[in-house]
Amino acid sequence: MKVFFSEDHRLHFPQAELSGGQFVTPYERPSRAEYVYQRLKQQGLRDIADPGACDMAPVRAMMDPGFLAFLETAWDQWKAAGCAGEVIPAAIPARRMQMARPPRNIDGLAGYYCLAQETAITGGTWGAALSSMASAQAAQRHVAAGARSAFALCRPPGHHATADMYGGYCFLNNAAVVAQMFRDQGAGRVAVLDIDFHHGNGTQDIFYGRGDVFFASVHGAPEDAFPYFLGFADETGAGAGEGTTANYPLPPGTGYDRWSGALDDAIARIKAWGAEALVVSLGVDAYKDDPISFFKLDSPDFADAGRRIETLGLPTVFCMEGGYAIEAVGINTVNVLEGFLGA
Ligand code: 6XA
Ligand code: ZN
């Protein structure tokens, strides 16, 4: 399986993440990607290429122009306003406030485009987000050219980002752009299968009203887990998209038996629906020792999950999402890929 990976992910490493009322070193840190990279090489997955530049056309076609301009200039605006630290807005529009008027003030503007305040923007964030997207796009092109599968070692991750909001460590939704690229190139029906511990609210939101992209997610129940406000089982799509969203929220302590039952159901739904290409949002934070999650998967379970995903028989792009048990992130991620490959 060919891997796409850009060293530019290192450009994004905020000093601070807001967690439990404290600023801590971000869980989403560069060493995560380094561990995956090392493990890939160790296991003989050595066909690793730099993706080159991000193609902005599919990004611009999907994302809100004001949001993209904000991400690109947020750091400079923040510095110009005399702010000393990293970009973390104080206020986010809440119930009954105006959503149609982006503020001029950069603190207000950041709040306008933010969905969760743990995620800081730095001078390197935009470049890293573009490099992450570039890896996803290169993986998609590789599969579109005939390969059965490819792995985009994306960092920062993407599945929480909507067309106009960042947060949950995500800025640009890599998986959503990959799905749309398959559609643009002629696939009639594309599925996104999100196995990250957290609900892929951004991907769901982008495709919620559409009948051509199926979104399935197995995740920590929103009553108990970030992103808290989306990912319930009764969210099934709207309008033309009715029936093309499938959520499997699961409670604290969920182990592989129950988790894999949900995965099997999601796979069956995708198969019955008739997807022609598959994008996997590959987070490994369902791992038992993940510091911010509450499922109980063990390392061999990830290989088994990869085997099950393979049974769909579809052209498949894997996009890296979360996973924070640093050393195990490499093992668990590569286990999914090896399971898929039947290794
Ligand atoms: C921050 C939780 C962010 C979760 C990020 C993640 N309070 N998403 O791993 O998949
Ligand atoms: Zn996650």
mmCIF file of C-alpha atoms and ligand atoms in Angstrom:
data_model
loop_
_atom_site.group_PDB
_atom_site.id
_atom_site.type_symbol
_atom_site.label_atom_id
_atom_site.label_comp_id
_atom_site.label_asym_id
_atom_site.label_seq_id
_atom_site.Cartn_x
_atom_site.Cartn_y
_atom_site.Cartn_z
ATOM 1 C CA MET A 1 0.000 0.000 0.000
ATOM 2 C CA LYS A 2 1.401 3.353 -1.010
ATOM 3 C CA VAL A 3 1.692 5.984 1.711
ATOM 4 C CA PHE A 4 1.644 9.761 1.330
ATOM 5 C CA PHE A 5 3.223 11.876 4.033
ATOM 6 C CA SER A 6 4.519 15.427 4.301
ATOM 7 C CA GLU A 7 7.119 16.552 6.828
ATOM 8 C CA ASP A 8 5.336 19.902 6.846
ATOM 9 C CA HIS A 9 2.958 18.551 9.471
ATOM 10 C CA ARG A 10 5.626 19.728 11.937
ATOM 11 C CA LEU A 11 4.755 23.343 11.139
ATOM 12 C CA HIS A 12 1.706 22.883 13.394
ATOM 13 C CA PHE A 13 2.620 22.378 17.044
ATOM 14 C CA PRO A 14 0.834 24.792 19.356
ATOM 15 C CA GLN A 15 2.293 25.315 22.806
ATOM 16 C CA ALA A 16 -1.095 24.993 24.361
ATOM 17 C CA GLU A 17 -4.291 23.004 24.392
ATOM 18 C CA LEU A 18 -7.112 23.994 26.714
ATOM 19 C CA SER A 19 -7.878 20.825 28.679
ATOM 20 C CA GLY A 20 -9.557 20.489 32.033
ATOM 21 C CA GLY A 21 -9.237 24.204 32.657
ATOM 22 C CA GLN A 22 -5.490 24.143 32.104
ATOM 23 C CA PHE A 23 -3.161 24.743 29.207
ATOM 24 C CA VAL A 24 -1.383 21.478 28.474
ATOM 25 C CA THR A 25 0.955 20.307 25.724
ATOM 26 C CA PRO A 26 -1.397 19.321 22.908
ATOM 27 C CA TYR A 27 -2.290 15.641 22.678
ATOM 28 C CA GLU A 28 -2.318 16.130 18.925
ATOM 29 C CA ARG A 29 1.448 16.537 18.553
ATOM 30 C CA PRO A 30 4.041 15.890 15.819
ATOM 31 C CA SER A 31 5.424 12.721 17.434
ATOM 32 C CA ARG A 32 2.119 10.959 16.651
ATOM 33 C CA ALA A 33 2.886 11.092 12.951
ATOM 34 C CA GLU A 34 6.538 10.192 13.523
ATOM 35 C CA TYR A 35 5.525 7.018 15.358
ATOM 36 C CA VAL A 36 3.232 5.996 12.521
ATOM 37 C CA TYR A 37 5.953 6.750 9.980
ATOM 38 C CA GLN A 38 8.513 4.654 11.879
ATOM 39 C CA ARG A 39 6.114 1.766 12.286
ATOM 40 C CA LEU A 40 5.246 1.784 8.579
ATOM 41 C CA LYS A 41 8.912 1.434 7.711
ATOM 42 C CA GLN A 42 9.493 -1.190 10.373
ATOM 43 C CA GLN A 43 6.666 -3.301 8.950
ATOM 44 C CA GLY A 44 7.921 -3.021 5.393
ATOM 45 C CA LEU A 45 5.430 -0.404 4.168
ATOM 46 C CA ARG A 46 8.278 1.608 2.701
ATOM 47 C CA ASP A 47 6.633 3.053 -0.388
ATOM 48 C CA ILE A 48 6.219 6.473 1.188
ATOM 49 C CA ALA A 49 6.049 9.602 -0.957
ATOM 50 C CA ASP A 50 5.805 13.312 -0.364
ATOM 51 C CA PRO A 51 2.478 14.466 -1.800
ATOM 52 C CA GLY A 52 3.683 17.723 -3.358
ATOM 53 C CA ALA A 53 1.467 20.802 -3.232
ATOM 54 C CA CYS A 54 -2.171 20.881 -2.202
ATOM 55 C CA ASP A 55 -4.598 21.317 -5.101
ATOM 56 C CA MET A 56 -6.698 24.240 -3.916
ATOM 57 C CA ALA A 57 -9.503 23.755 -6.455
ATOM 58 C CA PRO A 58 -11.351 20.949 -4.602
ATOM 59 C CA VAL A 59 -10.734 22.710 -1.295
ATOM 60 C CA ARG A 60 -12.184 25.981 -2.545
ATOM 61 C CA ALA A 61 -15.105 24.175 -4.142
ATOM 62 C CA MET A 62 -16.130 22.659 -0.809
ATOM 63 C CA MET A 63 -15.147 25.169 1.873
ATOM 64 C CA ASP A 64 -16.552 28.590 2.700
ATOM 65 C CA PRO A 65 -14.330 31.317 1.168
ATOM 66 C CA GLY A 66 -14.461 33.451 4.316
ATOM 67 C CA PHE A 67 -13.386 30.455 6.392
ATOM 68 C CA LEU A 68 -10.411 29.732 4.129
ATOM 69 C CA ALA A 69 -9.350 33.391 4.170
ATOM 70 C CA PHE A 70 -9.629 33.328 7.953
ATOM 71 C CA LEU A 71 -7.456 30.198 8.333
ATOM 72 C CA GLU A 72 -4.834 31.640 6.017
ATOM 73 C CA THR A 73 -4.590 35.017 7.749
ATOM 74 C CA ALA A 74 -5.652 34.332 11.346
ATOM 75 C CA TRP A 75 -2.132 34.271 12.769
ATOM 76 C CA ASP A 76 -1.085 37.523 11.058
ATOM 77 C CA GLN A 77 -4.291 39.253 12.102
ATOM 78 C CA TRP A 78 -3.886 38.008 15.661
ATOM 79 C CA LYS A 79 -0.314 39.312 15.849
ATOM 80 C CA ALA A 80 -1.301 42.619 14.212
ATOM 81 C CA ALA A 81 -3.957 43.058 16.895
ATOM 82 C CA GLY A 82 -1.219 42.791 19.521
ATOM 83 C CA CYS A 83 -2.233 39.398 20.897
ATOM 84 C CA ALA A 84 0.748 37.754 22.562
ATOM 85 C CA GLY A 85 -0.207 34.076 22.484
ATOM 86 C CA GLU A 86 -1.636 31.619 19.989
ATOM 87 C CA VAL A 87 -5.027 32.118 18.357
ATOM 88 C CA ILE A 88 -7.672 30.960 20.834
ATOM 89 C CA PRO A 89 -10.887 32.954 20.711
ATOM 90 C CA ALA A 90 -12.649 33.845 23.928
ATOM 91 C CA ALA A 91 -16.211 33.893 22.633
ATOM 92 C CA ILE A 92 -18.166 31.571 20.343
ATOM 93 C CA PRO A 93 -21.637 32.464 19.043
ATOM 94 C CA ALA A 94 -24.145 30.673 21.254
ATOM 95 C CA ARG A 95 -27.930 30.260 21.279
ATOM 96 C CA ARG A 96 -29.942 33.102 19.701
ATOM 97 C CA MET A 97 -26.857 35.073 18.627
ATOM 98 C CA GLN A 98 -26.222 36.240 15.077
ATOM 99 C CA MET A 99 -24.562 33.782 12.727
ATOM 100 C CA ALA A 100 -24.700 35.841 9.549
ATOM 101 C CA ARG A 101 -22.289 38.629 10.480
ATOM 102 C CA PRO A 102 -18.632 37.647 10.818
ATOM 103 C CA PRO A 103 -16.971 40.211 13.116
ATOM 104 C CA ARG A 104 -14.074 42.426 11.987
ATOM 105 C CA ASN A 105 -12.218 41.960 15.287
ATOM 106 C CA ILE A 106 -9.946 38.903 14.998
ATOM 107 C CA ASP A 107 -10.875 37.497 18.406
ATOM 108 C CA GLY A 108 -14.526 37.687 17.376
ATOM 109 C CA LEU A 109 -13.779 36.316 13.920
ATOM 110 C CA ALA A 110 -11.884 33.345 15.342
ATOM 111 C CA GLY A 111 -14.846 32.610 17.608
ATOM 112 C CA TYR A 112 -17.144 32.828 14.603
ATOM 113 C CA TYR A 113 -15.217 30.072 12.786
ATOM 114 C CA CYS A 114 -14.391 27.963 15.856
ATOM 115 C CA LEU A 115 -16.360 24.960 17.100
ATOM 116 C CA ALA A 116 -14.119 23.990 20.025
ATOM 117 C CA GLN A 117 -11.593 26.084 21.873
ATOM 118 C CA GLU A 118 -9.013 23.443 22.734
ATOM 119 C CA THR A 119 -7.502 23.950 19.302
ATOM 120 C CA ALA A 120 -4.975 26.777 18.896
ATOM 121 C CA ILE A 121 -3.869 28.259 15.578
ATOM 122 C CA THR A 122 -0.181 29.152 15.150
ATOM 123 C CA GLY A 123 1.972 30.666 12.417
ATOM 124 C CA GLY A 124 2.482 27.181 10.950
ATOM 125 C CA THR A 125 -1.064 25.871 11.120
ATOM 126 C CA TRP A 126 -2.226 26.835 7.636
ATOM 127 C CA GLY A 127 0.857 25.344 5.972
ATOM 128 C CA ALA A 128 0.497 22.122 7.945
ATOM 129 C CA ALA A 129 -3.223 21.854 7.185
ATOM 130 C CA LEU A 130 -2.481 22.268 3.467
ATOM 131 C CA SER A 131 0.223 19.601 3.611
ATOM 132 C CA SER A 132 -2.195 17.235 5.343
ATOM 133 C CA MET A 133 -4.797 17.870 2.649
ATOM 134 C CA ALA A 134 -2.107 17.351 -0.014
ATOM 135 C CA SER A 135 -1.395 13.858 1.353
ATOM 136 C CA ALA A 136 -5.091 13.000 1.248
ATOM 137 C CA GLN A 137 -5.408 14.244 -2.325
ATOM 138 C CA ALA A 138 -2.320 12.373 -3.493
ATOM 139 C CA ALA A 139 -3.680 9.170 -1.944
ATOM 140 C CA GLN A 140 -6.978 9.715 -3.738
ATOM 141 C CA ARG A 141 -5.245 10.271 -7.080
ATOM 142 C CA HIS A 142 -3.207 7.113 -6.567
ATOM 143 C CA VAL A 143 -6.344 5.046 -5.974
ATOM 144 C CA ALA A 144 -8.210 6.765 -8.799
ATOM 145 C CA ALA A 145 -5.335 5.745 -11.075
ATOM 146 C CA GLY A 146 -6.025 2.097 -10.304
ATOM 147 C CA ALA A 147 -4.465 1.149 -6.964
ATOM 148 C CA ARG A 148 -6.742 -0.784 -4.621
ATOM 149 C CA SER A 149 -5.791 1.366 -1.622
ATOM 150 C CA ALA A 150 -3.551 4.120 -0.272
ATOM 151 C CA PHE A 151 -2.821 5.621 3.117
ATOM 152 C CA ALA A 152 -2.643 9.376 3.706
ATOM 153 C CA LEU A 153 -0.681 9.981 6.892
ATOM 154 C CA CYS A 154 -2.537 13.221 7.517
ATOM 155 C CA ARG A 155 -1.612 15.547 10.327
ATOM 156 C CA PRO A 156 -3.371 17.664 11.480
ATOM 157 C CA PRO A 157 -6.516 15.517 11.234
ATOM 158 C CA GLY A 158 -9.699 16.689 9.537
ATOM 159 C CA HIS A 159 -12.989 14.989 10.417
ATOM 160 C CA HIS A 160 -14.284 17.598 12.879
ATOM 161 C CA ALA A 161 -13.785 20.472 10.418
ATOM 162 C CA THR A 162 -16.909 21.563 8.542
ATOM 163 C CA ALA A 163 -16.987 23.770 5.456
ATOM 164 C CA ASP A 164 -16.808 26.783 7.782
ATOM 165 C CA MET A 165 -15.556 25.685 11.221
ATOM 166 C CA TYR A 166 -12.341 24.382 12.758
ATOM 167 C CA GLY A 167 -11.809 22.646 16.109
ATOM 168 C CA GLY A 168 -11.191 19.263 17.686
ATOM 169 C CA TYR A 169 -7.605 19.540 16.308
ATOM 170 C CA CYS A 170 -8.991 19.805 12.748
ATOM 171 C CA PHE A 171 -8.828 22.647 10.204
ATOM 172 C CA LEU A 172 -9.562 21.227 6.750
ATOM 173 C CA ASN A 173 -11.669 18.112 6.226
ATOM 174 C CA ASN A 174 -9.355 15.802 4.307
ATOM 175 C CA ALA A 175 -11.746 12.830 4.124
ATOM 176 C CA ALA A 176 -14.596 14.962 2.800
ATOM 177 C CA VAL A 177 -12.448 16.398 0.016
ATOM 178 C CA VAL A 178 -11.264 12.910 -0.934
ATOM 179 C CA ALA A 179 -14.872 11.686 -1.123
ATOM 180 C CA GLN A 180 -15.810 14.638 -3.324
ATOM 181 C CA MET A 181 -12.800 14.027 -5.591
ATOM 182 C CA PHE A 182 -14.055 10.475 -6.201
ATOM 183 C CA ARG A 183 -17.475 11.910 -7.066
ATOM 184 C CA ASP A 184 -16.005 14.557 -9.367
ATOM 185 C CA GLN A 185 -14.029 11.877 -11.188
ATOM 186 C CA GLY A 186 -17.144 9.861 -11.890
ATOM 187 C CA ALA A 187 -17.915 7.578 -8.945
ATOM 188 C CA GLY A 188 -21.684 7.705 -8.523
ATOM 189 C CA ARG A 189 -21.743 6.731 -4.853
ATOM 190 C CA VAL A 190 -18.977 7.192 -2.295
ATOM 191 C CA ALA A 191 -18.906 6.126 1.351
ATOM 192 C CA VAL A 192 -16.972 7.573 4.264
ATOM 193 C CA LEU A 193 -16.461 5.143 7.138
ATOM 194 C CA ASP A 194 -15.243 6.915 10.277
ATOM 195 C CA ILE A 195 -13.725 4.602 12.905
ATOM 196 C CA ASP A 196 -12.087 7.329 14.990
ATOM 197 C CA PHE A 197 -13.270 7.303 18.604
ATOM 198 C CA HIS A 198 -14.856 10.730 18.075
ATOM 199 C CA HIS A 199 -17.852 11.405 15.905
ATOM 200 C CA GLY A 200 -16.887 12.902 12.532
ATOM 201 C CA ASN A 201 -19.251 15.822 12.863
ATOM 202 C CA GLY A 202 -17.560 17.807 10.097
ATOM 203 C CA THR A 203 -17.851 15.069 7.504
ATOM 204 C CA GLN A 204 -21.429 14.348 8.517
ATOM 205 C CA ASP A 205 -22.324 18.034 8.271
ATOM 206 C CA ILE A 206 -20.784 18.447 4.815
ATOM 207 C CA PHE A 207 -22.737 15.534 3.316
ATOM 208 C CA TYR A 208 -25.861 15.529 5.501
ATOM 209 C CA GLY A 209 -28.248 16.743 2.813
ATOM 210 C CA ARG A 210 -26.740 14.728 -0.031
ATOM 211 C CA GLY A 211 -27.752 11.329 -1.337
ATOM 212 C CA ASP A 212 -24.489 10.598 -3.165
ATOM 213 C CA VAL A 213 -22.142 10.256 -0.179
ATOM 214 C CA PHE A 214 -22.873 7.818 2.650
ATOM 215 C CA PHE A 215 -21.402 8.669 6.046
ATOM 216 C CA ALA A 216 -21.076 6.022 8.768
ATOM 217 C CA SER A 217 -19.413 6.594 12.129
ATOM 218 C CA VAL A 218 -18.712 4.372 15.159
ATOM 219 C CA HIS A 219 -17.896 6.596 18.113
ATOM 220 C CA GLY A 220 -18.197 7.524 21.771
ATOM 221 C CA ALA A 221 -21.789 8.533 22.564
ATOM 222 C CA PRO A 222 -22.204 12.310 22.421
ATOM 223 C CA GLU A 223 -23.719 12.378 25.911
ATOM 224 C CA ASP A 224 -20.280 11.366 27.149
ATOM 225 C CA ALA A 225 -17.780 12.303 24.472
ATOM 226 C CA PHE A 226 -16.555 15.151 22.295
ATOM 227 C CA PRO A 227 -17.953 16.685 20.075
ATOM 228 C CA TYR A 228 -21.005 16.341 22.394
ATOM 229 C CA PHE A 229 -23.536 18.045 20.122
ATOM 230 C CA LEU A 230 -23.699 15.722 17.124
ATOM 231 C CA GLY A 231 -23.419 11.995 16.415
ATOM 232 C CA PHE A 232 -26.701 10.651 17.804
ATOM 233 C CA ALA A 233 -28.257 7.531 16.306
ATOM 234 C CA ASP A 234 -31.330 9.415 15.124
ATOM 235 C CA GLU A 235 -29.254 11.635 12.812
ATOM 236 C CA THR A 236 -29.887 9.802 9.540
ATOM 237 C CA GLY A 237 -29.518 12.538 6.902
ATOM 238 C CA ALA A 238 -31.915 15.137 5.531
ATOM 239 C CA GLY A 239 -33.715 15.791 2.260
ATOM 240 C CA ALA A 240 -31.919 14.016 -0.574
ATOM 241 C CA GLY A 241 -29.536 12.667 2.069
ATOM 242 C CA GLU A 242 -32.228 10.970 4.166
ATOM 243 C CA GLY A 243 -30.947 7.497 5.009
ATOM 244 C CA THR A 244 -27.321 8.143 4.011
ATOM 245 C CA THR A 245 -25.976 8.922 7.490
ATOM 246 C CA ALA A 246 -25.504 6.065 9.973
ATOM 247 C CA ASN A 247 -24.291 6.786 13.494
ATOM 248 C CA TYR A 248 -23.259 4.154 16.025
ATOM 249 C CA PRO A 249 -22.788 5.967 19.351
ATOM 250 C CA LEU A 250 -21.404 3.590 21.999
ATOM 251 C CA PRO A 251 -21.041 3.955 25.777
ATOM 252 C CA PRO A 252 -17.962 4.195 28.004
ATOM 253 C CA GLY A 253 -16.140 0.901 28.386
ATOM 254 C CA THR A 254 -17.181 -0.469 24.984
ATOM 255 C CA GLY A 255 -14.940 -3.386 23.983
ATOM 256 C CA TYR A 256 -14.216 -4.985 20.630
ATOM 257 C CA ASP A 257 -17.221 -7.343 20.585
ATOM 258 C CA ARG A 258 -19.727 -4.553 20.659
ATOM 259 C CA TRP A 259 -17.579 -2.141 18.630
ATOM 260 C CA SER A 260 -17.029 -4.685 15.844
ATOM 261 C CA GLY A 261 -20.762 -5.425 15.800
ATOM 262 C CA ALA A 262 -21.363 -1.761 15.020
ATOM 263 C CA LEU A 263 -18.580 -1.808 12.446
ATOM 264 C CA ASP A 264 -20.110 -4.853 10.745
ATOM 265 C CA ASP A 265 -23.466 -3.116 10.603
ATOM 266 C CA ALA A 266 -21.897 0.009 9.096
ATOM 267 C CA ILE A 267 -20.072 -2.130 6.524
ATOM 268 C CA ALA A 268 -23.297 -3.952 5.637
ATOM 269 C CA ARG A 269 -25.111 -0.635 5.184
ATOM 270 C CA ILE A 270 -22.370 0.676 2.897
ATOM 271 C CA LYS A 271 -22.415 -2.537 0.867
ATOM 272 C CA ALA A 272 -26.213 -2.579 0.528
ATOM 273 C CA TRP A 273 -26.206 1.077 -0.504
ATOM 274 C CA GLY A 274 -23.824 0.323 -3.360
ATOM 275 C CA ALA A 275 -20.770 2.478 -2.708
ATOM 276 C CA GLU A 276 -18.195 2.489 -5.502
ATOM 277 C CA ALA A 277 -15.322 3.987 -3.492
ATOM 278 C CA LEU A 278 -14.501 4.135 0.207
ATOM 279 C CA VAL A 279 -12.792 6.732 2.380
ATOM 280 C CA VAL A 280 -11.808 5.577 5.855
ATOM 281 C CA SER A 281 -11.359 8.188 8.568
ATOM 282 C CA LEU A 282 -8.719 6.191 10.377
ATOM 283 C CA GLY A 283 -8.421 7.242 13.997
ATOM 284 C CA VAL A 284 -7.029 4.790 16.519
ATOM 285 C CA ASP A 285 -8.197 6.528 19.674
ATOM 286 C CA ALA A 286 -10.649 3.676 20.336
ATOM 287 C CA TYR A 287 -7.557 2.009 21.871
ATOM 288 C CA LYS A 288 -7.842 0.955 25.518
ATOM 289 C CA ASP A 289 -5.003 3.179 26.709
ATOM 290 C CA ASP A 290 -5.903 6.290 24.769
ATOM 291 C CA PRO A 291 -5.632 9.204 27.197
ATOM 292 C CA ILE A 292 -8.719 11.099 26.006
ATOM 293 C CA SER A 293 -11.107 8.289 25.022
ATOM 294 C CA PHE A 294 -13.084 5.483 26.664
ATOM 295 C CA PHE A 295 -13.273 2.429 24.435
ATOM 296 C CA LYS A 296 -11.321 -0.740 25.162
ATOM 297 C CA LEU A 297 -9.937 -1.942 21.827
ATOM 298 C CA ASP A 298 -6.608 -3.751 21.956
ATOM 299 C CA SER A 299 -3.914 -3.634 19.274
ATOM 300 C CA PRO A 300 -4.852 -6.913 17.493
ATOM 301 C CA ASP A 301 -8.450 -5.664 17.249
ATOM 302 C CA PHE A 302 -7.315 -2.951 14.849
ATOM 303 C CA ALA A 303 -5.931 -5.573 12.462
ATOM 304 C CA ASP A 304 -9.238 -7.415 12.633
ATOM 305 C CA ALA A 305 -11.079 -4.167 11.875
ATOM 306 C CA GLY A 306 -8.865 -3.718 8.805
ATOM 307 C CA ARG A 307 -9.782 -7.238 7.635
ATOM 308 C CA ARG A 308 -13.468 -6.475 7.983
ATOM 309 C CA ILE A 309 -13.163 -3.195 6.066
ATOM 310 C CA GLU A 310 -11.404 -5.041 3.249
ATOM 311 C CA THR A 311 -14.440 -7.286 2.735
ATOM 312 C CA LEU A 312 -16.198 -4.332 1.095
ATOM 313 C CA GLY A 313 -13.896 -4.921 -1.862
ATOM 314 C CA LEU A 314 -13.787 -1.204 -2.683
ATOM 315 C CA PRO A 315 -11.069 1.188 -3.837
ATOM 316 C CA THR A 316 -10.086 2.636 -0.477
ATOM 317 C CA VAL A 317 -8.311 5.754 0.759
ATOM 318 C CA PHE A 318 -7.329 5.787 4.422
ATOM 319 C CA CYS A 319 -6.961 9.240 5.977
ATOM 320 C CA MET A 320 -5.282 9.487 9.384
ATOM 321 C CA GLU A 321 -7.412 11.112 12.075
ATOM 322 C CA GLY A 322 -6.888 10.819 15.880
ATOM 323 C CA GLY A 323 -5.082 8.561 18.364
ATOM 324 C CA TYR A 324 -3.034 9.807 21.299
ATOM 325 C CA ALA A 325 -1.521 6.819 23.114
ATOM 326 C CA ILE A 326 1.632 7.987 21.399
ATOM 327 C CA GLU A 327 3.722 4.835 21.008
ATOM 328 C CA ALA A 328 0.718 2.587 20.295
ATOM 329 C CA VAL A 329 -0.582 4.955 17.608
ATOM 330 C CA GLY A 330 1.966 3.595 15.150
ATOM 331 C CA ILE A 331 1.240 -0.041 15.951
ATOM 332 C CA ASN A 332 -2.534 0.352 15.878
ATOM 333 C CA THR A 333 -2.640 2.398 12.688
ATOM 334 C CA VAL A 334 -0.387 0.036 10.800
ATOM 335 C CA ASN A 335 -2.361 -2.917 12.180
ATOM 336 C CA VAL A 336 -5.480 -1.605 10.431
ATOM 337 C CA LEU A 337 -3.574 -1.291 7.150
ATOM 338 C CA GLU A 338 -1.975 -4.727 7.499
ATOM 339 C CA GLY A 339 -5.328 -6.274 8.367
ATOM 340 C CA PHE A 340 -6.759 -4.712 5.219
ATOM 341 C CA LEU A 341 -3.845 -6.028 3.173
ATOM 342 C CA GLY A 342 -4.231 -9.490 4.664
ATOM 343 C CA ALA A 343 -0.645 -9.322 5.932
HETATM 344 C C1 6XA B 1 -10.662 17.803 22.734
HETATM 345 C C2 6XA B 1 -11.079 16.555 22.098
HETATM 346 C C3 6XA B 1 -10.708 16.592 20.679
HETATM 347 C C4 6XA B 1 -10.839 15.277 20.027
HETATM 348 C C5 6XA B 1 -10.007 15.205 18.813
HETATM 349 C C6 6XA B 1 -10.066 13.893 18.124
HETATM 350 N N1 6XA B 1 -11.346 18.132 23.890
HETATM 351 N N2 6XA B 1 -10.935 13.743 17.172
HETATM 352 O O1 6XA B 1 -9.325 12.965 18.350
HETATM 353 O O2 6XA B 1 -11.042 12.664 16.442
HETATM 354 ZN ZN ZN B 2 -10.598 11.202 17.723
#
